[in-house]
């Protein structure tokens, strides 16, 4: 399990990385944490000609606030995001999701941008991005663009990122309203495994306990993370009792298009996604209520 | 003649006491020395070319592009290797089946090694392996073992008359009569899926042909009986031209590290190329082409029982999917003959054992050698009888377990159980589990709408490795000798060095022997050095298989130490001019009984032995050294015509009680509490026995809930070739375990010890299945197929709610 | 293709060697620097046997190309003993509880647990299991490893 031979260049700036990508004409690949790419290369399922190492580009790292948006540098280690006080306070859904990502040692290397760019259907960070309608910032020699998460994920392991584009940051909207709560549930076979299905929910209650804003997303049960707008619509204005949640999520299988593999069957992923969605919404509701109390 | 056999109760000074394990110091400081750490000047590296087809003729191999790469030295084909080596030995007599390290003319499973590339580095060897062009002609294949038994199934070995490697049915006792007389009977099918122990270290072999000495030097991560002889036979060199360095630390094995094919390839290439050659299986080679797979068994069970819970008779048909080649794997159907009725007073049994080949990776030995699957089937039967009778699972066991006063107990298949107190162990583990509280916790979980269950299994661990399954399964093999040896040398300073004759893969043999020798000689075990021999200097050994080393290496160590003690006493007696009976041995010193002022110290006696022949008894052997080679107790007999035989000498016992919950929506099982009661007679090293047992439980959790080598029936491809797909339990999945000990000494061993190397694993899967079925019972559901993966559990639960 | 001069500070000592870009950190440590205490288990980032501490954090050295680590500070199992050769409290506790059998996963376990105790002197059992949850052991069932970390944590707290 030794990778096929390749060239290696360390980029010191975003501009240099973009230039190298453009010159690589599709044969160059970015390496950041390498937690997905290196195993693929070890099995020779990926064999880039050139690796462009962006680990030392300082501008790609860190969490900053831009008004009501958290900007998380693409090169920020998952462990650093998980430990970040601002993320914990303002984007607790992401923090909770990150605790399900791999293990401490992979989070110490794995980056936010790497997970997004890899676009594994079961990945937690992409699910949160999709659920909260985050934007993904990409740059190439030609300039910078912001891609809504809904338009970023194309299919399993495929994004709309162009080969010469470098992922710069994740822009995560912060919900500031009082009585906002979040929930995240995931079923892995073992702790830290890829999810069979995962669900994320964030919602806001009014002072009467009725839901005035809700986002629900599901991962692992479709080629890309999915936002369940039909569920959201059904629950808007609802007091979110368990029966209402159960009703609203009863038919979510119709909104999902999972694959079967050796770890889980397609129907199992659908049913599990429903269970995870119910639990995530219920957790979000309980937290919103607790916040109100 | 002095004999190690025969337990005499006594107080131990070192044995059974908490002491640090000798081996650990080098491991915690990164100073273990594993085969992959061996580095020799000019060493070349091997990578394998694997078959992409489950069955195909190999029409040709074009290595020209591979050989054109700078740094690539050789591409070895199956054709060439076959011409210059002998095929591997098979455990059963299967005419027309030849097993070779590289596929010869036909590839028979996806992942089978077809050619070996040798290059300056492993990375380069992999580069070249990609360039080797093999022309294949794909052939029909068979993946399902029951399909493979059908007459029109594709033939795995075209020169063998069927896909059956072994098939025999034995009837022990009046099975028909017992079934007729029993009030009730039930039948069911249980499935144990293909899984194994999968050590974290893959198999590694370094071979260096020393042309000057004409010796093949080998460093390998080996756990295999008669390994040097098998290598020599295959390479067509004398056995005394193979020197295996047993001092290599082996990174886990639990039965699996067989490595014959790997070593032959490295050895052949080393001789052919005149340089040292190292083959480190990478994980992909290990999982698909190596020795990674284990028993894969369908049990068709029938039980005859009475209304009071008495189990009268068992019919077991075990169909085992051996995979492609026979090796020792079919014999894993044989060891369970020695405990075919479990720890129960069951009067008769029928056993039909079928080993069938398929186009899958070959099965190899796994911890317990087939006993854990069998225990799972037997325990499932006992639980089912209880359920059928509306009887408590513990109560039915109490009615059928052999009583402490009934030993030695002979089972219908002829093996005699040496000793035990099963009810005492059951009582202890129940007390440890605080059983009433445990039941209350389960019921509270149920009241919250969760599924929760308590499991119970009571299982045997046959130990000692009197491997009568060899002649039982192959009449051409009349082996009845399963010995082990220890040599002790006391140098002229009085320091004691013991030599053992096999490698260790975590069993702590140095600790074992230092404790036993220290105990017998009264010398501090920390002062005793224990070395692993090289095979050319080695005494006979059968390697650490069959949960045998506490018994066999421990017994041999006692024998060798007693010889030293006898010599010391003789020298002292000569110098005191008194009969030995008048002398007392203590801590190496010898005193005249009742007169401690007349004492010869250990140092004085050793000095006499080495330097003062004038003070030695007339004609005595100078120096102070001994060799003891011990035949396995109860060994030495061929099986009877009806298949009855003494399989293993000693029988350890374990009772498991886990509490699990099952998520009714997702099917995920969580182990909440886990208790085990364990009796392996006298414990030599408490830390080691604890560790073995906990580790065995973890393996059992894997087999019961996670681990399965899976093949696609359509394509024949192996789907679980990496750790992304073959899932092993981590510290999150294995709970804290509470262990309680009971000590029923074996009458057959010098210290009363029995084996513990397979403990935990032999009853764990059965107990977890029992717990899950207890959790499912309120829903009227049942599962008798392992592993109980999330997907399997979820499907079961979903089918009900549909 | 590209070869690189790589300098690391390993266990406090600066070490340099030249390697292909495709050489992983674990192979570099073992083959180039002859530090064979760190073990290779799966080479695809699952088993944790190759864990080392890199710039203060435990990582899997099979998932990092050595060239990417150029300039980094690395601690391997060989660097856990004190300068006087004394065992670290964690090593000592591993020995006391026999938290290993074959020893193959042990360096990775020690690395994971060393990193844990460096940032959390009083971990719960759950936190311990979480810290070693990415390291597979096939021998022990983890029970004695968890015990060892608990004993070491206590000893380190008592020693201040």
PDB file of N, CA and C in Angstrom, chain B residues 677-734:
ATOM      1  N   UNK B 677     -17.439 -15.367  34.709  1.00  0.00           N
ATOM      2  CA  UNK B 677     -16.847 -16.241  35.711  1.00  0.00           C
ATOM      3  C   UNK B 677     -15.956 -17.223  34.971  1.00  0.00           C
ATOM      4  N   UNK B 678     -14.780 -17.469  35.506  1.00  0.00           N
ATOM      5  CA  UNK B 678     -13.775 -18.176  34.720  1.00  0.00           C
ATOM      6  C   UNK B 678     -13.000 -19.135  35.603  1.00  0.00           C
ATOM      7  N   UNK B 679     -12.787 -20.323  35.084  1.00  0.00           N
ATOM      8  CA  UNK B 679     -12.033 -21.338  35.834  1.00  0.00           C
ATOM      9  C   UNK B 679     -11.068 -22.037  34.891  1.00  0.00           C
ATOM     10  N   UNK B 680      -9.785 -21.689  35.017  1.00  0.00           N
ATOM     11  CA  UNK B 680      -8.771 -22.415  34.232  1.00  0.00           C
ATOM     12  C   UNK B 680      -7.794 -23.082  35.183  1.00  0.00           C
ATOM     13  N   UNK B 681      -8.341 -23.574  36.301  1.00  0.00           N
ATOM     14  CA  UNK B 681      -7.473 -24.238  37.269  1.00  0.00           C
ATOM     15  C   UNK B 681      -6.539 -23.228  37.910  1.00  0.00           C
ATOM     16  N   UNK B 682      -5.343 -23.695  38.219  1.00  0.00           N
ATOM     17  CA  UNK B 682      -4.364 -22.794  38.826  1.00  0.00           C
ATOM     18  C   UNK B 682      -3.936 -21.744  37.810  1.00  0.00           C
ATOM     19  N   UNK B 683      -4.023 -20.491  38.210  1.00  0.00           N
ATOM     20  CA  UNK B 683      -3.587 -19.398  37.335  1.00  0.00           C
ATOM     21  C   UNK B 683      -2.098 -19.155  37.575  1.00  0.00           C
ATOM     22  N   UNK B 684      -1.315 -19.208  36.524  1.00  0.00           N
ATOM     23  CA  UNK B 684       0.128 -19.002  36.709  1.00  0.00           C
ATOM     24  C   UNK B 684       0.439 -17.513  36.797  1.00  0.00           C
ATOM     25  N   UNK B 685      -0.066 -16.727  35.824  1.00  0.00           N
ATOM     26  CA  UNK B 685       0.111 -15.272  35.893  1.00  0.00           C
ATOM     27  C   UNK B 685      -1.265 -14.615  35.835  1.00  0.00           C
ATOM     28  N   UNK B 686      -1.719 -14.043  36.951  1.00  0.00           N
ATOM     29  CA  UNK B 686      -3.070 -13.465  36.957  1.00  0.00           C
ATOM     30  C   UNK B 686      -3.247 -12.378  35.901  1.00  0.00           C
ATOM     31  N   UNK B 687      -2.251 -11.526  35.719  1.00  0.00           N
ATOM     32  CA  UNK B 687      -2.378 -10.455  34.727  1.00  0.00           C
ATOM     33  C   UNK B 687      -2.575 -11.023  33.323  1.00  0.00           C
ATOM     34  N   UNK B 688      -1.831 -12.061  33.016  1.00  0.00           N
ATOM     35  CA  UNK B 688      -1.921 -12.631  31.672  1.00  0.00           C
ATOM     36  C   UNK B 688      -3.283 -13.274  31.455  1.00  0.00           C
ATOM     37  N   UNK B 689      -3.760 -14.004  32.442  1.00  0.00           N
ATOM     38  CA  UNK B 689      -5.065 -14.657  32.273  1.00  0.00           C
ATOM     39  C   UNK B 689      -6.183 -13.620  32.162  1.00  0.00           C
ATOM     40  N   UNK B 690      -6.089 -12.577  32.952  1.00  0.00           N
ATOM     41  CA  UNK B 690      -7.086 -11.502  32.809  1.00  0.00           C
ATOM     42  C   UNK B 690      -7.075 -10.965  31.387  1.00  0.00           C
ATOM     43  N   UNK B 691      -5.894 -10.625  30.912  1.00  0.00           N
ATOM     44  CA  UNK B 691      -5.774 -10.019  29.593  1.00  0.00           C
ATOM     45  C   UNK B 691      -6.281 -10.926  28.495  1.00  0.00           C
ATOM     46  N   UNK B 692      -5.897 -12.196  28.578  1.00  0.00           N
ATOM     47  CA  UNK B 692      -6.359 -13.165  27.577  1.00  0.00           C
ATOM     48  C   UNK B 692      -7.888 -13.204  27.550  1.00  0.00           C
ATOM     49  N   UNK B 693      -8.469 -13.208  28.730  1.00  0.00           N
ATOM     50  CA  UNK B 693      -9.922 -13.348  28.815  1.00  0.00           C
ATOM     51  C   UNK B 693     -10.621 -12.095  28.292  1.00  0.00           C
ATOM     52  N   UNK B 694     -10.155 -10.938  28.701  1.00  0.00           N
ATOM     53  CA  UNK B 694     -10.760  -9.702  28.194  1.00  0.00           C
ATOM     54  C   UNK B 694     -10.595  -9.624  26.665  1.00  0.00           C
ATOM     55  N   UNK B 695      -9.402  -9.977  26.205  1.00  0.00           N
ATOM     56  CA  UNK B 695      -9.161  -9.927  24.763  1.00  0.00           C
ATOM     57  C   UNK B 695     -10.029 -10.913  24.009  1.00  0.00           C
ATOM     58  N   UNK B 696     -10.238 -12.074  24.617  1.00  0.00           N
ATOM     59  CA  UNK B 696     -11.107 -13.063  23.985  1.00  0.00           C
ATOM     60  C   UNK B 696     -12.540 -12.570  23.916  1.00  0.00           C
ATOM     61  N   UNK B 697     -12.973 -11.886  24.960  1.00  0.00           N
ATOM     62  CA  UNK B 697     -14.330 -11.317  24.944  1.00  0.00           C
ATOM     63  C   UNK B 697     -14.431 -10.279  23.823  1.00  0.00           C
ATOM     64  N   UNK B 698     -13.395  -9.463  23.672  1.00  0.00           N
ATOM     65  CA  UNK B 698     -13.418  -8.454  22.599  1.00  0.00           C
ATOM     66  C   UNK B 698     -13.491  -9.125  21.228  1.00  0.00           C
ATOM     67  N   UNK B 699     -12.727 -10.183  21.045  1.00  0.00           N
ATOM     68  CA  UNK B 699     -12.836 -10.940  19.794  1.00  0.00           C
ATOM     69  C   UNK B 699     -14.254 -11.485  19.626  1.00  0.00           C
ATOM     70  N   UNK B 700     -14.809 -11.930  20.725  1.00  0.00           N
ATOM     71  CA  UNK B 700     -16.168 -12.469  20.679  1.00  0.00           C
ATOM     72  C   UNK B 700     -17.185 -11.404  20.318  1.00  0.00           C
ATOM     73  N   UNK B 701     -16.981 -10.205  20.825  1.00  0.00           N
ATOM     74  CA  UNK B 701     -17.872  -9.091  20.472  1.00  0.00           C
ATOM     75  C   UNK B 701     -17.771  -8.821  18.975  1.00  0.00           C
ATOM     76  N   UNK B 702     -16.545  -8.873  18.458  1.00  0.00           N
ATOM     77  CA  UNK B 702     -16.366  -8.694  17.014  1.00  0.00           C
ATOM     78  C   UNK B 702     -17.118  -9.753  16.227  1.00  0.00           C
ATOM     79  N   UNK B 703     -16.926 -11.011  16.612  1.00  0.00           N
ATOM     80  CA  UNK B 703     -17.578 -12.108  15.886  1.00  0.00           C
ATOM     81  C   UNK B 703     -19.096 -12.037  16.013  1.00  0.00           C
ATOM     82  N   UNK B 704     -19.568 -11.568  17.146  1.00  0.00           N
ATOM     83  CA  UNK B 704     -21.012 -11.562  17.389  1.00  0.00           C
ATOM     84  C   UNK B 704     -21.706 -10.361  16.768  1.00  0.00           C
ATOM     85  N   UNK B 705     -20.998  -9.252  16.634  1.00  0.00           N
ATOM     86  CA  UNK B 705     -21.691  -8.013  16.284  1.00  0.00           C
ATOM     87  C   UNK B 705     -21.130  -7.255  15.082  1.00  0.00           C
ATOM     88  N   UNK B 706     -19.895  -7.498  14.680  1.00  0.00           N
ATOM     89  CA  UNK B 706     -19.291  -6.612  13.681  1.00  0.00           C
ATOM     90  C   UNK B 706     -18.594  -7.323  12.521  1.00  0.00           C
ATOM     91  N   UNK B 707     -17.850  -8.367  12.805  1.00  0.00           N
ATOM     92  CA  UNK B 707     -16.853  -8.823  11.847  1.00  0.00           C
ATOM     93  C   UNK B 707     -17.392  -9.892  10.901  1.00  0.00           C
ATOM     94  N   UNK B 708     -17.230  -9.633   9.624  1.00  0.00           N
ATOM     95  CA  UNK B 708     -17.626 -10.626   8.634  1.00  0.00           C
ATOM     96  C   UNK B 708     -16.857 -10.378   7.340  1.00  0.00           C
ATOM     97  N   UNK B 709     -16.199 -11.412   6.862  1.00  0.00           N
ATOM     98  CA  UNK B 709     -15.609 -11.359   5.530  1.00  0.00           C
ATOM     99  C   UNK B 709     -16.717 -11.678   4.537  1.00  0.00           C
ATOM    100  N   UNK B 710     -16.962 -10.721   3.679  1.00  0.00           N
ATOM    101  CA  UNK B 710     -18.119 -10.858   2.808  1.00  0.00           C
ATOM    102  C   UNK B 710     -17.678 -10.920   1.348  1.00  0.00           C
ATOM    103  N   UNK B 711     -18.367 -11.761   0.594  1.00  0.00           N
ATOM    104  CA  UNK B 711     -18.103 -11.891  -0.840  1.00  0.00           C
ATOM    105  C   UNK B 711     -19.378 -11.588  -1.603  1.00  0.00           C
ATOM    106  N   UNK B 712     -19.208 -10.959  -2.740  1.00  0.00           N
ATOM    107  CA  UNK B 712     -20.350 -10.690  -3.586  1.00  0.00           C
ATOM    108  C   UNK B 712     -20.689 -11.971  -4.354  1.00  0.00           C
ATOM    109  N   UNK B 713     -21.898 -12.516  -4.134  1.00  0.00           N
ATOM    110  CA  UNK B 713     -22.222 -13.782  -4.805  1.00  0.00           C
ATOM    111  C   UNK B 713     -22.268 -13.641  -6.326  1.00  0.00           C
ATOM    112  N   UNK B 714     -22.529 -12.448  -6.803  1.00  0.00           N
ATOM    113  CA  UNK B 714     -22.630 -12.253  -8.256  1.00  0.00           C
ATOM    114  C   UNK B 714     -21.253 -12.197  -8.914  1.00  0.00           C
ATOM    115  N   UNK B 715     -20.390 -11.381  -8.334  1.00  0.00           N
ATOM    116  CA  UNK B 715     -19.079 -11.172  -8.964  1.00  0.00           C
ATOM    117  C   UNK B 715     -17.994 -12.053  -8.374  1.00  0.00           C
ATOM    118  N   UNK B 716     -18.257 -12.624  -7.204  1.00  0.00           N
ATOM    119  CA  UNK B 716     -17.237 -13.412  -6.532  1.00  0.00           C
ATOM    120  C   UNK B 716     -16.151 -12.579  -5.874  1.00  0.00           C
ATOM    121  N   UNK B 717     -16.326 -11.259  -5.881  1.00  0.00           N
ATOM    122  CA  UNK B 717     -15.296 -10.395  -5.320  1.00  0.00           C
ATOM    123  C   UNK B 717     -15.381 -10.352  -3.794  1.00  0.00           C
ATOM    124  N   UNK B 718     -14.212 -10.238  -3.184  1.00  0.00           N
ATOM    125  CA  UNK B 718     -14.148 -10.055  -1.742  1.00  0.00           C
ATOM    126  C   UNK B 718     -14.416  -8.580  -1.453  1.00  0.00           C
ATOM    127  N   UNK B 719     -15.385  -8.320  -0.576  1.00  0.00           N
ATOM    128  CA  UNK B 719     -15.838  -6.947  -0.354  1.00  0.00           C
ATOM    129  C   UNK B 719     -15.265  -6.321   0.914  1.00  0.00           C
ATOM    130  N   UNK B 720     -14.530  -7.103   1.686  1.00  0.00           N
ATOM    131  CA  UNK B 720     -14.080  -6.616   2.994  1.00  0.00           C
ATOM    132  C   UNK B 720     -12.561  -6.710   3.102  1.00  0.00           C
ATOM    133  N   UNK B 721     -11.908  -6.131   2.126  1.00  0.00           N
ATOM    134  CA  UNK B 721     -10.456  -6.280   2.050  1.00  0.00           C
ATOM    135  C   UNK B 721      -9.661  -5.222   2.789  1.00  0.00           C
ATOM    136  N   UNK B 722     -10.344  -4.320   3.479  1.00  0.00           N
ATOM    137  CA  UNK B 722      -9.594  -3.312   4.230  1.00  0.00           C
ATOM    138  C   UNK B 722     -10.272  -3.092   5.578  1.00  0.00           C
ATOM    139  N   UNK B 723      -9.624  -2.293   6.422  1.00  0.00           N
ATOM    140  CA  UNK B 723     -10.210  -1.980   7.727  1.00  0.00           C
ATOM    141  C   UNK B 723     -11.363  -0.977   7.612  1.00  0.00           C
ATOM    142  N   UNK B 724     -11.600  -0.474   6.396  1.00  0.00           N
ATOM    143  CA  UNK B 724     -12.784   0.358   6.189  1.00  0.00           C
ATOM    144  C   UNK B 724     -14.035  -0.517   6.105  1.00  0.00           C
ATOM    145  N   UNK B 725     -13.835  -1.775   5.756  1.00  0.00           N
ATOM    146  CA  UNK B 725     -14.968  -2.658   5.479  1.00  0.00           C
ATOM    147  C   UNK B 725     -15.081  -3.789   6.500  1.00  0.00           C
ATOM    148  N   UNK B 726     -13.959  -4.259   6.959  1.00  0.00           N
ATOM    149  CA  UNK B 726     -13.952  -5.300   7.981  1.00  0.00           C
ATOM    150  C   UNK B 726     -13.799  -4.578   9.319  1.00  0.00           C
ATOM    151  N   UNK B 727     -14.866  -4.548  10.086  1.00  0.00           N
ATOM    152  CA  UNK B 727     -14.933  -3.651  11.234  1.00  0.00           C
ATOM    153  C   UNK B 727     -14.666  -4.392  12.535  1.00  0.00           C
ATOM    154  N   UNK B 728     -13.671  -3.919  13.246  1.00  0.00           N
ATOM    155  CA  UNK B 728     -13.307  -4.555  14.516  1.00  0.00           C
ATOM    156  C   UNK B 728     -13.627  -3.618  15.672  1.00  0.00           C
ATOM    157  N   UNK B 729     -14.011  -4.172  16.799  1.00  0.00           N
ATOM    158  CA  UNK B 729     -14.429  -3.313  17.904  1.00  0.00           C
ATOM    159  C   UNK B 729     -13.290  -2.467  18.470  1.00  0.00           C
ATOM    160  N   UNK B 730     -13.600  -1.232  18.762  1.00  0.00           N
ATOM    161  CA  UNK B 730     -12.643  -0.327  19.406  1.00  0.00           C
ATOM    162  C   UNK B 730     -12.989  -0.226  20.888  1.00  0.00           C
ATOM    163  N   UNK B 731     -12.281   0.657  21.574  1.00  0.00           N
ATOM    164  CA  UNK B 731     -12.530   0.839  23.011  1.00  0.00           C
ATOM    165  C   UNK B 731     -13.945   1.362  23.274  1.00  0.00           C
ATOM    166  N   UNK B 732     -14.586   1.883  22.253  1.00  0.00           N
ATOM    167  CA  UNK B 732     -15.966   2.326  22.428  1.00  0.00           C
ATOM    168  C   UNK B 732     -16.941   1.150  22.436  1.00  0.00           C
ATOM    169  N   UNK B 733     -16.622   0.124  21.676  1.00  0.00           N
ATOM    170  CA  UNK B 733     -17.558  -0.988  21.524  1.00  0.00           C
ATOM    171  C   UNK B 733     -17.351  -2.079  22.572  1.00  0.00           C
ATOM    172  N   UNK B 734     -16.163  -2.137  23.143  1.00  0.00           N
ATOM    173  CA  UNK B 734     -15.887  -3.154  24.159  1.00  0.00           C
ATOM    174  C   UNK B 734     -16.104  -2.509  25.531  1.00  0.00           C
TER     175      UNK B 734
END
